[in-house]
Amino acid sequence: MSTPQDPSPLQHTGHPGELVGVGEEVWMDVIHKMDEVYSDLLQYEVALEEKNAKLEESQQFILSVLTSISDILVVCDRNGTIEDVNRSLEDFTGRSAAQLRGTSVFELFAGDQARAQARHLFSAFSEQPLHDCELPLRAGDGGVVPVSLNCTPRFNAVGKSLGMVVTGRPVGELRRAYQALRQAHEDLKRTQQQLLHSEKMASLGRLVAGVAHELNNPISFILGNVHALKRYADRLQAYIAALHGGAGADRLAQLRTELRIDRIVGDLPPLIEGTMEGAERTRDIVDGLKRFSAIDRDEQERFDLAETLERAVRWVHRATRESFEVRIELPPRLPMLGSPGQMQQVMMNLVQNAWDATAEQPEHWLDIRGEIADGRIHLAFHDNGPGIDEQHLAHIFDPFFSTKPVGKGTGLGLSISYGIVDRHGGRISAANHPAGGAVFTLDLPLAE
Ligand SMILES: Nc1ncnc2c1ncn2[C@@H]1O[C@H](COP(=O)(O)OP(=O)(O)OP(=O)(O)O)[C@@H](O)[C@H]1O
Ligand SMILES: [Mg+2]
């Protein structure tokens, strides 16, 4: 503010505080205005300082967020010149943000190929984001680290492209975890295969033992009979030689008694019959085995399972006690596609098993119920036998598992049935009924 002593371009009038041509009022106005301006300025400064503090706060906030982001982050312009990076990239590359600013983002990549790839990708996607693209970056220690990259374009307020923001996560950790997981999976698979193999060997062992056991009986009586036949043949030859040699009637009669020719002749038919029976049983066992291993070709024809089931029941019933009551409740038709012969075998074995199981009961019955639901055929065979021992439940479908005396059951019935039902796209299972007895359930595809 001017004082009378101040040098001033205005002229002094001789009175202190008075200027030539400017009245006091005007001066007061000016002073007021200046006061106003000054107070406005003060207010602006306070507001500015407040805004500054806020700006600093938000900058600090952004910086702290950027610093604590574990993913690497690079901001670059349209040419790929780095404008800023976060702490993670500094740690990753071992270079400070100041050193990185102004360099090319493509230099971060390891090798010419990766650089060329990055150039291509970033330019092709410069207007749209790029997700999870894996490229190798050169780490601070000189190592090459594969990084999964995301690249997002950056625009200014009016939508003009400014460049891009690249974020990335080293996939080494992920890959190591994945590899460990894969190794564990491989180990598990190998162990499972070994288990399966030993299980198969055990099954094969049981199978061979079963076959040996089953074949042993008929073969040993075939062998016994053949030995007897050989002895008989020797004696018959001696007798016939005497006959042809012109021996007298007395000598022949003597030989006939000595060699027991009459007994031999009487023994021959049962011996031959027994041998044939043994051979037939051997053939049956081999037949069963063949069916078990599905050597027989599968047929594919349409048939009515209800009809097949009724036939199976009739066939078994023919050989069973009158008192064995089989109650059947079925829809009129159960159309199926496959082999009626094989399905009949399944049904016959189930009915036969029920008959065997109920043998000791005062009365013997089997309930067969069928229905169609959800495009499938459901059958249940419930008998009034003693049920299946809990410890046997897991084994009854194993080949040669049988609780029946030798010669009565081969133990192949259910295991063959299992294979047949499986090949027809169905399932067979066994359980004990809460009210007693065993229940076998079948679930088979219905032919439309
Ligand atoms: N309805 C049932 N009730 C109780 N146990 C059963 C029944 N059906 C099968 N089992 C048990 O399952 C075993 C295996 O049956 P599977 O039909 O496979 O052979 P099997 O009848 O013994 O001999 P095969 O059928 O070869 O003549 C039987 O020995 C028996 O112990
Ligand atoms: Mg059986």
GROMACS .gro file of C-alpha atoms and ligand atoms in nm:
model
  480
    1MET     CA    1   0.000   0.000   0.000
    2SER     CA    2   0.133   0.346  -0.087
    3THR     CA    3   0.234   0.589   0.182
    4PRO     CA    4   0.311   0.964   0.137
    5GLN     CA    5   0.682   0.877   0.161
    6ASP     CA    6   0.669   0.614  -0.109
    7PRO     CA    7   0.803   0.714  -0.444
    8SER     CA    8   0.498   0.717  -0.668
    9PRO     CA    9   0.417   0.817  -1.018
   10LEU     CA   10   0.131   1.028  -0.876
   11GLN     CA   11   0.192   1.392  -0.774
   12HIS     CA   12   0.198   1.504  -0.408
   13THR     CA   13  -0.039   1.789  -0.320
   14GLY     CA   14   0.151   1.907  -0.014
   15HIS     CA   15  -0.102   1.737   0.227
   16PRO     CA   16   0.008   1.410   0.359
   17GLY     CA   17  -0.205   1.118   0.238
   18GLU     CA   18  -0.356   1.310  -0.042
   19LEU     CA   19  -0.284   1.244  -0.408
   20VAL     CA   20  -0.341   1.471  -0.697
   21GLY     CA   21  -0.654   1.376  -0.897
   22VAL     CA   22  -0.764   1.084  -0.668
   23GLY     CA   23  -1.023   1.142  -0.403
   24GLU     CA   24  -1.023   0.967  -0.063
   25GLU     CA   25  -1.337   0.776  -0.141
   26VAL     CA   26  -1.178   0.618  -0.441
   27TRP     CA   27  -0.887   0.516  -0.227
   28MET     CA   28  -1.120   0.356   0.025
   29ASP     CA   29  -1.287   0.165  -0.259
   30VAL     CA   30  -0.957   0.039  -0.386
   31ILE     CA   31  -0.852  -0.066  -0.039
   32HIS     CA   32  -1.183  -0.252   0.007
   33LYS     CA   33  -1.149  -0.427  -0.324
   34MET     CA   34  -0.795  -0.524  -0.244
   35ASP     CA   35  -0.907  -0.662   0.092
   36GLU     CA   36  -1.177  -0.861  -0.080
   37VAL     CA   37  -0.935  -0.997  -0.336
   38TYR     CA   38  -0.691  -1.080  -0.062
   39SER     CA   39  -0.949  -1.273   0.139
   40ASP     CA   40  -1.065  -1.450  -0.179
   41LEU     CA   41  -0.708  -1.546  -0.246
   42LEU     CA   42  -0.675  -1.680   0.103
   43GLN     CA   43  -0.987  -1.887   0.058
   44TYR     CA   44  -0.864  -2.020  -0.273
   45GLU     CA   45  -0.538  -2.113  -0.117
   46VAL     CA   46  -0.710  -2.304   0.163
   47ALA     CA   47  -0.933  -2.483  -0.090
   48LEU     CA   48  -0.636  -2.557  -0.306
   49GLU     CA   49  -0.443  -2.694  -0.015
   50GLU     CA   50  -0.739  -2.914   0.077
   51LYS     CA   51  -0.764  -3.039  -0.279
   52ASN     CA   52  -0.394  -3.096  -0.287
   53ALA     CA   53  -0.410  -3.301   0.029
   54LYS     CA   54  -0.695  -3.507  -0.118
   55LEU     CA   55  -0.506  -3.557  -0.441
   56GLU     CA   56  -0.200  -3.665  -0.253
   57GLU     CA   57  -0.410  -3.901  -0.047
   58SER     CA   58  -0.566  -4.063  -0.352
   59GLN     CA   59  -0.227  -4.079  -0.522
   60GLN     CA   60  -0.089  -4.248  -0.213
   61PHE     CA   61  -0.382  -4.484  -0.220
   62ILE     CA   62  -0.327  -4.576  -0.586
   63LEU     CA   63   0.044  -4.617  -0.524
   64SER     CA   64  -0.013  -4.842  -0.224
   65VAL     CA   65  -0.259  -5.051  -0.425
   66LEU     CA   66  -0.019  -5.076  -0.717
   67THR     CA   67   0.266  -5.165  -0.482
   68SER     CA   68   0.076  -5.439  -0.311
   69ILE     CA   69  -0.049  -5.598  -0.631
   70SER     CA   70   0.142  -5.924  -0.656
   71ASP     CA   71   0.089  -5.942  -1.032
   72ILE     CA   72   0.331  -5.745  -1.244
   73LEU     CA   73   0.192  -5.431  -1.406
   74VAL     CA   74   0.326  -5.216  -1.689
   75VAL     CA   75   0.168  -4.902  -1.832
   76CYS     CA   76   0.296  -4.811  -2.176
   77ASP     CA   77   0.213  -4.581  -2.464
   78ARG     CA   78   0.094  -4.677  -2.810
   79ASN     CA   79   0.448  -4.763  -2.921
   80GLY     CA   80   0.512  -4.985  -2.625
   81THR     CA   81   0.733  -4.736  -2.441
   82ILE     CA   82   0.703  -4.795  -2.069
   83GLU     CA   83   0.542  -4.506  -1.879
   84ASP     CA   84   0.518  -4.669  -1.541
   85VAL     CA   85   0.552  -5.004  -1.366
   86ASN     CA   86   0.458  -5.138  -1.025
   87ARG     CA   87   0.678  -5.275  -0.747
   88SER     CA   88   0.621  -5.638  -0.858
   89LEU     CA   89   0.777  -5.569  -1.197
   90GLU     CA   90   1.067  -5.390  -1.030
   91ASP     CA   91   1.122  -5.695  -0.808
   92PHE     CA   92   1.076  -5.928  -1.103
   93THR     CA   93   1.322  -5.753  -1.334
   94GLY     CA   94   1.556  -5.630  -1.062
   95ARG     CA   95   1.541  -5.281  -1.216
   96SER     CA   96   1.385  -4.969  -1.069
   97ALA     CA   97   1.083  -4.795  -1.215
   98ALA     CA   98   1.307  -4.499  -1.310
   99GLN     CA   99   1.533  -4.733  -1.507
  100LEU     CA  100   1.241  -4.897  -1.680
  101ARG     CA  101   1.053  -4.581  -1.776
  102GLY     CA  102   1.119  -4.484  -2.135
  103THR     CA  103   1.241  -4.832  -2.236
  104SER     CA  104   1.040  -5.061  -2.463
  105VAL     CA  105   0.800  -5.310  -2.305
  106PHE     CA  106   0.912  -5.567  -2.563
  107GLU     CA  107   1.260  -5.574  -2.410
  108LEU     CA  108   1.107  -5.742  -2.106
  109PHE     CA  109   1.048  -6.056  -2.311
  110ALA     CA  110   1.306  -6.334  -2.328
  111GLY     CA  111   1.432  -6.409  -2.676
  112ASP     CA  112   1.359  -6.275  -3.022
  113GLN     CA  113   1.077  -6.514  -3.081
  114ALA     CA  114   0.887  -6.408  -2.768
  115ARG     CA  115   0.950  -6.040  -2.855
  116ALA     CA  116   0.813  -6.088  -3.206
  117GLN     CA  117   0.516  -6.276  -3.067
  118ALA     CA  118   0.446  -6.002  -2.815
  119ARG     CA  119   0.470  -5.735  -3.085
  120HIS     CA  120   0.226  -5.924  -3.299
  121LEU     CA  121  -0.018  -5.991  -3.014
  122PHE     CA  122  -0.009  -5.640  -2.871
  123SER     CA  123  -0.056  -5.477  -3.207
  124ALA     CA  124  -0.332  -5.714  -3.316
  125PHE     CA  125  -0.516  -5.660  -2.992
  126SER     CA  126  -0.433  -5.294  -2.940
  127GLU     CA  127  -0.800  -5.201  -2.961
  128GLN     CA  128  -0.931  -5.494  -2.759
  129PRO     CA  129  -0.818  -5.679  -2.449
  130LEU     CA  130  -0.596  -5.986  -2.461
  131HIS     CA  131  -0.641  -6.259  -2.199
  132ASP     CA  132  -0.415  -6.525  -2.051
  133CYS     CA  133  -0.149  -6.529  -2.315
  134GLU     CA  134   0.159  -6.715  -2.195
  135LEU     CA  135   0.497  -6.568  -2.292
  136PRO     CA  136   0.844  -6.592  -2.135
  137LEU     CA  137   0.984  -6.285  -1.959
  138ARG     CA  138   1.347  -6.231  -1.859
  139ALA     CA  139   1.374  -6.221  -1.479
  140GLY     CA  140   1.625  -6.016  -1.280
  141ASP     CA  141   1.845  -6.319  -1.212
  142GLY     CA  142   1.871  -6.387  -1.587
  143GLY     CA  143   1.625  -6.673  -1.572
  144VAL     CA  144   1.338  -6.712  -1.815
  145VAL     CA  145   0.998  -6.722  -1.648
  146PRO     CA  146   0.676  -6.801  -1.834
  147VAL     CA  147   0.414  -6.542  -1.747
  148SER     CA  148   0.044  -6.545  -1.816
  149LEU     CA  149  -0.028  -6.197  -1.958
  150ASN     CA  150  -0.337  -5.983  -1.987
  151CYS     CA  151  -0.329  -5.670  -2.196
  152THR     CA  152  -0.593  -5.399  -2.181
  153PRO     CA  153  -0.602  -5.085  -2.400
  154ARG     CA  154  -0.597  -4.749  -2.226
  155PHE     CA  155  -0.806  -4.449  -2.349
  156ASN     CA  156  -0.820  -4.083  -2.255
  157ALA     CA  157  -1.134  -3.893  -2.157
  158VAL     CA  158  -1.244  -3.850  -2.518
  159GLY     CA  159  -1.183  -4.213  -2.610
  160LYS     CA  160  -0.850  -4.169  -2.785
  161SER     CA  161  -0.616  -4.466  -2.749
  162LEU     CA  162  -0.322  -4.383  -2.522
  163GLY     CA  163  -0.154  -4.721  -2.511
  164MET     CA  164  -0.204  -5.023  -2.294
  165VAL     CA  165  -0.182  -5.172  -1.949
  166VAL     CA  166  -0.013  -5.509  -1.929
  167THR     CA  167  -0.055  -5.730  -1.622
  168GLY     CA  168   0.093  -6.075  -1.575
  169ARG     CA  169   0.137  -6.360  -1.333
  170PRO     CA  170   0.433  -6.598  -1.341
  171VAL     CA  171   0.294  -6.941  -1.417
  172GLY     CA  172   0.591  -7.126  -1.272
  173GLU     CA  173   0.420  -7.182  -0.939
  174LEU     CA  174   0.100  -7.285  -1.108
  175ARG     CA  175   0.286  -7.515  -1.341
  176ARG     CA  176   0.487  -7.672  -1.058
  177ALA     CA  177   0.164  -7.737  -0.869
  178TYR     CA  178   0.009  -7.878  -1.184
  179GLN     CA  179   0.307  -8.102  -1.247
  180ALA     CA  180   0.303  -8.230  -0.891
  181LEU     CA  181  -0.067  -8.302  -0.932
  182ARG     CA  182  -0.006  -8.480  -1.259
  183GLN     CA  183   0.271  -8.687  -1.108
  184ALA     CA  184   0.043  -8.784  -0.821
  185HIS     CA  185  -0.228  -8.877  -1.071
  186GLU     CA  186   0.017  -9.088  -1.273
  187ASP     CA  187   0.135  -9.265  -0.958
  188LEU     CA  188  -0.223  -9.329  -0.859
  189LYS     CA  189  -0.306  -9.466  -1.202
  190ARG     CA  190  -0.004  -9.696  -1.193
  191THR     CA  191  -0.095  -9.822  -0.847
  192GLN     CA  192  -0.451  -9.878  -0.961
  193GLN     CA  193  -0.327 -10.072  -1.262
  194GLN     CA  194  -0.102 -10.282  -1.042
  195LEU     CA  195  -0.396 -10.349  -0.813
  196LEU     CA  196  -0.615 -10.433  -1.109
  197HIS     CA  197  -0.345 -10.659  -1.243
  198SER     CA  198  -0.305 -10.846  -0.915
  199GLU     CA  199  -0.683 -10.863  -0.886
  200LYS     CA  200  -0.696 -11.007  -1.238
  201MET     CA  201  -0.423 -11.255  -1.151
  202ALA     CA  202  -0.616 -11.356  -0.843
  203SER     CA  203  -0.933 -11.394  -1.053
  204LEU     CA  204  -0.740 -11.593  -1.309
  205GLY     CA  205  -0.599 -11.807  -1.028
  206ARG     CA  206  -0.951 -11.869  -0.895
  207LEU     CA  207  -1.070 -11.939  -1.249
  208VAL     CA  208  -0.794 -12.190  -1.319
  209ALA     CA  209  -0.841 -12.355  -0.979
  210GLY     CA  210  -1.215 -12.372  -1.044
  211VAL     CA  211  -1.174 -12.517  -1.392
  212ALA     CA  212  -0.923 -12.770  -1.262
  213HIS     CA  213  -1.157 -12.865  -0.982
  214GLU     CA  214  -1.457 -12.897  -1.209
  215LEU     CA  215  -1.275 -13.087  -1.481
  216ASN     CA  216  -1.095 -13.314  -1.237
  217ASN     CA  217  -1.404 -13.511  -1.146
  218PRO     CA  218  -1.534 -13.610  -1.493
  219ILE     CA  219  -1.185 -13.658  -1.631
  220SER     CA  220  -1.082 -13.886  -1.345
  221PHE     CA  221  -1.380 -14.112  -1.397
  222ILE     CA  222  -1.326 -14.111  -1.775
  223LEU     CA  223  -0.966 -14.216  -1.703
  224GLY     CA  224  -1.076 -14.484  -1.457
  225ASN     CA  225  -1.328 -14.621  -1.707
  226VAL     CA  226  -1.074 -14.619  -1.991
  227HIS     CA  227  -0.827 -14.812  -1.773
  228ALA     CA  228  -1.095 -15.069  -1.698
  229LEU     CA  229  -1.188 -15.087  -2.069
  230LYS     CA  230  -0.821 -15.147  -2.155
  231ARG     CA  231  -0.801 -15.438  -1.908
  232TYR     CA  232  -1.127 -15.576  -2.045
  233ALA     CA  233  -0.995 -15.541  -2.403
  234ASP     CA  234  -0.684 -15.747  -2.312
  235ARG     CA  235  -0.899 -16.027  -2.172
  236LEU     CA  236  -1.144 -16.014  -2.462
  237GLN     CA  237  -0.852 -16.034  -2.707
  238ALA     CA  238  -0.715 -16.344  -2.525
  239TYR     CA  239  -1.060 -16.505  -2.537
  240ILE     CA  240  -1.115 -16.422  -2.907
  241ALA     CA  241  -0.762 -16.550  -2.993
  242ALA     CA  242  -0.850 -16.883  -2.823
  243LEU     CA  243  -1.179 -16.887  -3.014
  244HIS     CA  244  -1.008 -16.830  -3.348
  245GLY     CA  245  -0.722 -17.070  -3.255
  246GLY     CA  246  -0.972 -17.358  -3.252
  247ALA     CA  247  -0.967 -17.425  -2.876
  248GLY     CA  248  -1.205 -17.696  -2.762
  249ALA     CA  249  -1.538 -17.622  -2.599
  250ASP     CA  250  -1.404 -17.722  -2.255
  251ARG     CA  251  -1.104 -17.493  -2.286
  252LEU     CA  252  -1.325 -17.208  -2.403
  253ALA     CA  253  -1.567 -17.257  -2.113
  254GLN     CA  254  -1.271 -17.260  -1.874
  255LEU     CA  255  -1.130 -16.942  -2.027
  256ARG     CA  256  -1.473 -16.778  -2.015
  257THR     CA  257  -1.488 -16.826  -1.638
  258GLU     CA  258  -1.120 -16.742  -1.580
  259LEU     CA  259  -1.134 -16.423  -1.780
  260ARG     CA  260  -1.481 -16.332  -1.643
  261ILE     CA  261  -1.604 -16.268  -1.994
  262ASP     CA  262  -1.972 -16.253  -1.889
  263ARG     CA  263  -1.903 -15.987  -1.629
  264ILE     CA  264  -1.705 -15.789  -1.882
  265VAL     CA  265  -1.988 -15.796  -2.134
  266GLY     CA  266  -2.234 -15.687  -1.865
  267ASP     CA  267  -2.001 -15.405  -1.748
  268LEU     CA  268  -1.937 -15.264  -2.093
  269PRO     CA  269  -2.258 -15.057  -2.140
  270PRO     CA  270  -2.240 -14.870  -1.804
  271LEU     CA  271  -1.866 -14.817  -1.854
  272ILE     CA  272  -1.918 -14.667  -2.198
  273GLU     CA  273  -2.216 -14.467  -2.073
  274GLY     CA  274  -2.015 -14.331  -1.781
  275THR     CA  275  -1.730 -14.236  -2.008
  276MET     CA  276  -1.968 -14.056  -2.240
  277GLU     CA  277  -2.127 -13.876  -1.947
  278GLY     CA  278  -1.786 -13.766  -1.828
  279ALA     CA  279  -1.698 -13.643  -2.175
  280GLU     CA  280  -2.030 -13.455  -2.195
  281ARG     CA  281  -1.971 -13.289  -1.859
  282THR     CA  282  -1.627 -13.184  -1.975
  283ARG     CA  283  -1.785 -13.041  -2.289
  284ASP     CA  284  -2.046 -12.856  -2.080
  285ILE     CA  285  -1.778 -12.702  -1.864
  286VAL     CA  286  -1.584 -12.591  -2.171
  287ASP     CA  287  -1.909 -12.456  -2.320
  288GLY     CA  288  -1.974 -12.259  -2.008
  289LEU     CA  289  -1.619 -12.126  -2.016
  290LYS     CA  290  -1.658 -12.026  -2.377
  291ARG     CA  291  -1.976 -11.841  -2.298
  292PHE     CA  292  -1.809 -11.690  -1.996
  293SER     CA  293  -1.535 -11.542  -2.208
  294ALA     CA  294  -1.793 -11.439  -2.469
  295ILE     CA  295  -1.629 -11.637  -2.748
  296ASP     CA  296  -1.976 -11.695  -2.889
  297ARG     CA  297  -2.081 -11.417  -3.118
  298ASP     CA  298  -2.345 -11.182  -2.985
  299GLU     CA  299  -2.675 -11.180  -3.168
  300GLN     CA  300  -2.874 -10.864  -3.219
  301GLU     CA  301  -3.240 -10.938  -3.262
  302ARG     CA  302  -3.566 -10.801  -3.127
  303PHE     CA  303  -3.740 -11.030  -2.882
  304ASP     CA  304  -3.989 -11.025  -2.601
  305LEU     CA  305  -3.816 -11.071  -2.267
  306ALA     CA  306  -4.151 -11.160  -2.103
  307GLU     CA  307  -4.178 -11.457  -2.338
  308THR     CA  308  -3.814 -11.556  -2.278
  309LEU     CA  309  -3.866 -11.536  -1.903
  310GLU     CA  310  -4.179 -11.751  -1.911
  311ARG     CA  311  -3.997 -12.009  -2.125
  312ALA     CA  312  -3.703 -12.011  -1.884
  313VAL     CA  313  -3.936 -12.067  -1.588
  314ARG     CA  314  -4.115 -12.349  -1.775
  315TRP     CA  315  -3.787 -12.523  -1.858
  316VAL     CA  316  -3.656 -12.510  -1.503
  317HIS     CA  317  -3.996 -12.598  -1.359
  318ARG     CA  318  -4.014 -12.912  -1.569
  319ALA     CA  319  -3.720 -13.050  -1.374
  320THR     CA  320  -3.821 -12.920  -1.030
  321ARG     CA  321  -4.060 -13.017  -0.756
  322GLU     CA  322  -4.429 -12.960  -0.807
  323SER     CA  323  -4.436 -12.761  -0.486
  324PHE     CA  324  -4.198 -12.495  -0.620
  325GLU     CA  325  -4.429 -12.204  -0.683
  326VAL     CA  326  -4.315 -11.938  -0.928
  327ARG     CA  327  -4.541 -11.629  -0.934
  328ILE     CA  328  -4.486 -11.401  -1.231
  329GLU     CA  329  -4.623 -11.050  -1.260
  330LEU     CA  330  -4.516 -10.879  -1.581
  331PRO     CA  331  -4.638 -10.622  -1.830
  332PRO     CA  332  -4.777 -10.796  -2.140
  333ARG     CA  333  -4.466 -10.725  -2.343
  334LEU     CA  334  -4.104 -10.644  -2.262
  335PRO     CA  335  -3.938 -10.571  -2.598
  336MET     CA  336  -3.560 -10.600  -2.595
  337LEU     CA  337  -3.276 -10.603  -2.842
  338GLY     CA  338  -3.001 -10.864  -2.818
  339SER     CA  339  -2.966 -11.238  -2.778
  340PRO     CA  340  -3.281 -11.417  -2.654
  341GLY     CA  341  -3.076 -11.735  -2.598
  342GLN     CA  342  -2.831 -11.563  -2.370
  343MET     CA  343  -3.104 -11.378  -2.180
  344GLN     CA  344  -3.285 -11.708  -2.133
  345GLN     CA  345  -2.967 -11.849  -1.982
  346VAL     CA  346  -2.965 -11.559  -1.734
  347MET     CA  347  -3.329 -11.615  -1.639
  348MET     CA  348  -3.286 -11.992  -1.607
  349ASN     CA  349  -2.990 -11.955  -1.376
  350LEU     CA  350  -3.182 -11.714  -1.153
  351VAL     CA  351  -3.480 -11.950  -1.132
  352GLN     CA  352  -3.252 -12.250  -1.079
  353ASN     CA  353  -3.063 -12.069  -0.803
  354ALA     CA  354  -3.391 -11.981  -0.631
  355TRP     CA  355  -3.500 -12.341  -0.650
  356ASP     CA  356  -3.168 -12.457  -0.500
  357ALA     CA  357  -3.186 -12.189  -0.229
  358THR     CA  358  -3.539 -12.278  -0.117
  359ALA     CA  359  -3.474 -12.653  -0.110
  360GLU     CA  360  -3.458 -12.669   0.271
  361GLN     CA  361  -3.767 -12.454   0.332
  362PRO     CA  362  -4.104 -12.610   0.420
  363GLU     CA  363  -4.250 -12.432   0.122
  364HIS     CA  364  -4.069 -12.298  -0.180
  365TRP     CA  365  -4.161 -11.994  -0.381
  366LEU     CA  366  -4.016 -11.734  -0.613
  367ASP     CA  367  -4.179 -11.401  -0.697
  368ILE     CA  368  -4.082 -11.246  -1.029
  369ARG     CA  369  -4.201 -10.890  -1.080
  370GLY     CA  370  -4.136 -10.672  -1.381
  371GLU     CA  371  -4.217 -10.317  -1.480
  372ILE     CA  372  -4.118 -10.056  -1.732
  373ALA     CA  373  -3.998  -9.724  -1.595
  374ASP     CA  374  -3.797  -9.442  -1.756
  375GLY     CA  375  -3.752  -9.641  -2.075
  376ARG     CA  376  -3.591  -9.934  -1.888
  377ILE     CA  377  -3.704 -10.281  -1.790
  378HIS     CA  378  -3.685 -10.356  -1.418
  379LEU     CA  379  -3.707 -10.715  -1.298
  380ALA     CA  380  -3.691 -10.845  -0.942
  381PHE     CA  381  -3.652 -11.211  -0.843
  382HIS     CA  382  -3.741 -11.258  -0.476
  383ASP     CA  383  -3.729 -11.608  -0.322
  384ASN     CA  384  -3.800 -11.741   0.027
  385GLY     CA  385  -3.463 -11.907   0.072
  386PRO     CA  386  -3.219 -11.824   0.352
  387GLY     CA  387  -3.077 -11.524   0.161
  388ILE     CA  388  -2.712 -11.469   0.084
  389ASP     CA  389  -2.447 -11.460   0.357
  390GLU     CA  390  -2.321 -11.103   0.401
  391GLN     CA  391  -1.964 -11.227   0.350
  392HIS     CA  392  -2.063 -11.393   0.021
  393LEU     CA  393  -2.254 -11.097  -0.125
  394ALA     CA  394  -1.939 -10.944  -0.274
  395HIS     CA  395  -1.834 -11.271  -0.439
  396ILE     CA  396  -2.142 -11.434  -0.585
  397PHE     CA  397  -2.073 -11.282  -0.929
  398ASP     CA  398  -1.713 -11.412  -0.927
  399PRO     CA  399  -1.645 -11.701  -1.162
  400PHE     CA  400  -1.653 -12.038  -0.982
  401PHE     CA  401  -1.788 -11.895  -0.662
  402SER     CA  402  -2.035 -12.153  -0.541
  403THR     CA  403  -2.160 -12.275  -0.206
  404LYS     CA  404  -2.313 -12.580  -0.370
  405PRO     CA  405  -2.160 -12.928  -0.344
  406VAL     CA  406  -1.924 -13.044  -0.619
  407GLY     CA  407  -2.119 -13.164  -0.919
  408LYS     CA  408  -2.424 -12.956  -0.823
  409GLY     CA  409  -2.301 -12.610  -0.926
  410THR     CA  410  -2.007 -12.483  -1.124
  411GLY     CA  411  -2.033 -12.133  -0.979
  412LEU     CA  412  -2.035 -11.993  -1.331
  413GLY     CA  413  -2.407 -11.913  -1.352
  414LEU     CA  414  -2.405 -11.563  -1.205
  415SER     CA  415  -2.069 -11.461  -1.348
  416ILE     CA  416  -2.184 -11.557  -1.700
  417SER     CA  417  -2.514 -11.378  -1.635
  418TYR     CA  418  -2.328 -11.067  -1.526
  419GLY     CA  419  -2.135 -11.059  -1.855
  420ILE     CA  420  -2.448 -11.118  -2.062
  421VAL     CA  421  -2.650 -10.848  -1.886
  422ASP     CA  422  -2.357 -10.608  -1.916
  423ARG     CA  423  -2.325 -10.672  -2.291
  424HIS     CA  424  -2.697 -10.596  -2.324
  425GLY     CA  425  -2.644 -10.255  -2.163
  426GLY     CA  426  -2.800 -10.359  -1.834
  427ARG     CA  427  -2.709 -10.428  -1.474
  428ILE     CA  428  -2.770 -10.715  -1.235
  429SER     CA  429  -2.734 -10.692  -0.860
  430ALA     CA  430  -2.811 -10.899  -0.555
  431ALA     CA  431  -2.932 -10.816  -0.207
  432ASN     CA  432  -3.115 -10.966   0.087
  433HIS     CA  433  -3.481 -10.878   0.123
  434PRO     CA  434  -3.578 -10.715   0.455
  435ALA     CA  435  -3.852 -10.976   0.486
  436GLY     CA  436  -3.606 -11.261   0.422
  437GLY     CA  437  -3.478 -11.437   0.113
  438ALA     CA  438  -3.258 -11.312  -0.168
  439VAL     CA  439  -3.358 -11.051  -0.429
  440PHE     CA  440  -3.187 -11.031  -0.764
  441THR     CA  441  -3.266 -10.716  -0.959
  442LEU     CA  442  -3.213 -10.657  -1.327
  443ASP     CA  443  -3.218 -10.326  -1.505
  444LEU     CA  444  -3.224 -10.359  -1.884
  445PRO     CA  445  -3.272 -10.127  -2.180
  446LEU     CA  446  -3.613 -10.138  -2.340
  447ALA     CA  447  -3.624 -10.160  -2.721
  448GLU     CA  448  -3.861  -9.893  -2.850
  449LIG     N1  449  -3.130 -11.708  -0.468
  449LIG     C1  450  -3.017 -11.731  -0.397
  449LIG     N2  451  -3.021 -11.741  -0.262
  449LIG     C2  452  -2.909 -11.763  -0.190
  449LIG     N3  453  -2.784 -11.774  -0.244
  449LIG     C3  454  -2.774 -11.764  -0.379
  449LIG     C4  455  -2.888 -11.742  -0.462
  449LIG     N4  456  -2.847 -11.735  -0.590
  449LIG     C5  457  -2.713 -11.754  -0.586
  449LIG     N5  458  -2.669 -11.771  -0.461
  449LIG     C6  459  -2.531 -11.794  -0.420
  449LIG     O1  460  -2.445 -11.754  -0.523
  449LIG     C7  461  -2.361 -11.862  -0.561
  449LIG     C8  462  -2.323 -11.847  -0.706
  449LIG     O2  463  -2.433 -11.868  -0.789
  449LIG     P1  464  -2.408 -11.910  -0.939
  449LIG     O3  465  -2.538 -11.917  -1.007
  449LIG     O4  466  -2.305 -11.822  -0.996
  449LIG     O5  467  -2.341 -12.050  -0.926
  449LIG     P2  468  -2.407 -12.186  -0.882
  449LIG     O6  469  -2.554 -12.178  -0.885
  449LIG     O7  470  -2.343 -12.224  -0.753
  449LIG     O8  471  -2.355 -12.281  -0.996
  449LIG     P3  472  -2.409 -12.286  -1.150
  449LIG     O9  473  -2.507 -12.177  -1.164
  449LIG    O10  474  -2.288 -12.268  -1.231
  449LIG    O11  475  -2.468 -12.420  -1.162
  449LIG     C9  476  -2.440 -11.982  -0.527
  449LIG    O12  477  -2.358 -12.094  -0.509
  449LIG    C10  478  -2.506 -11.940  -0.397
  449LIG    O13  479  -2.415 -11.950  -0.290
  450MG      MG  480  -2.652 -12.099  -1.052
   0.00000   0.00000   0.00000
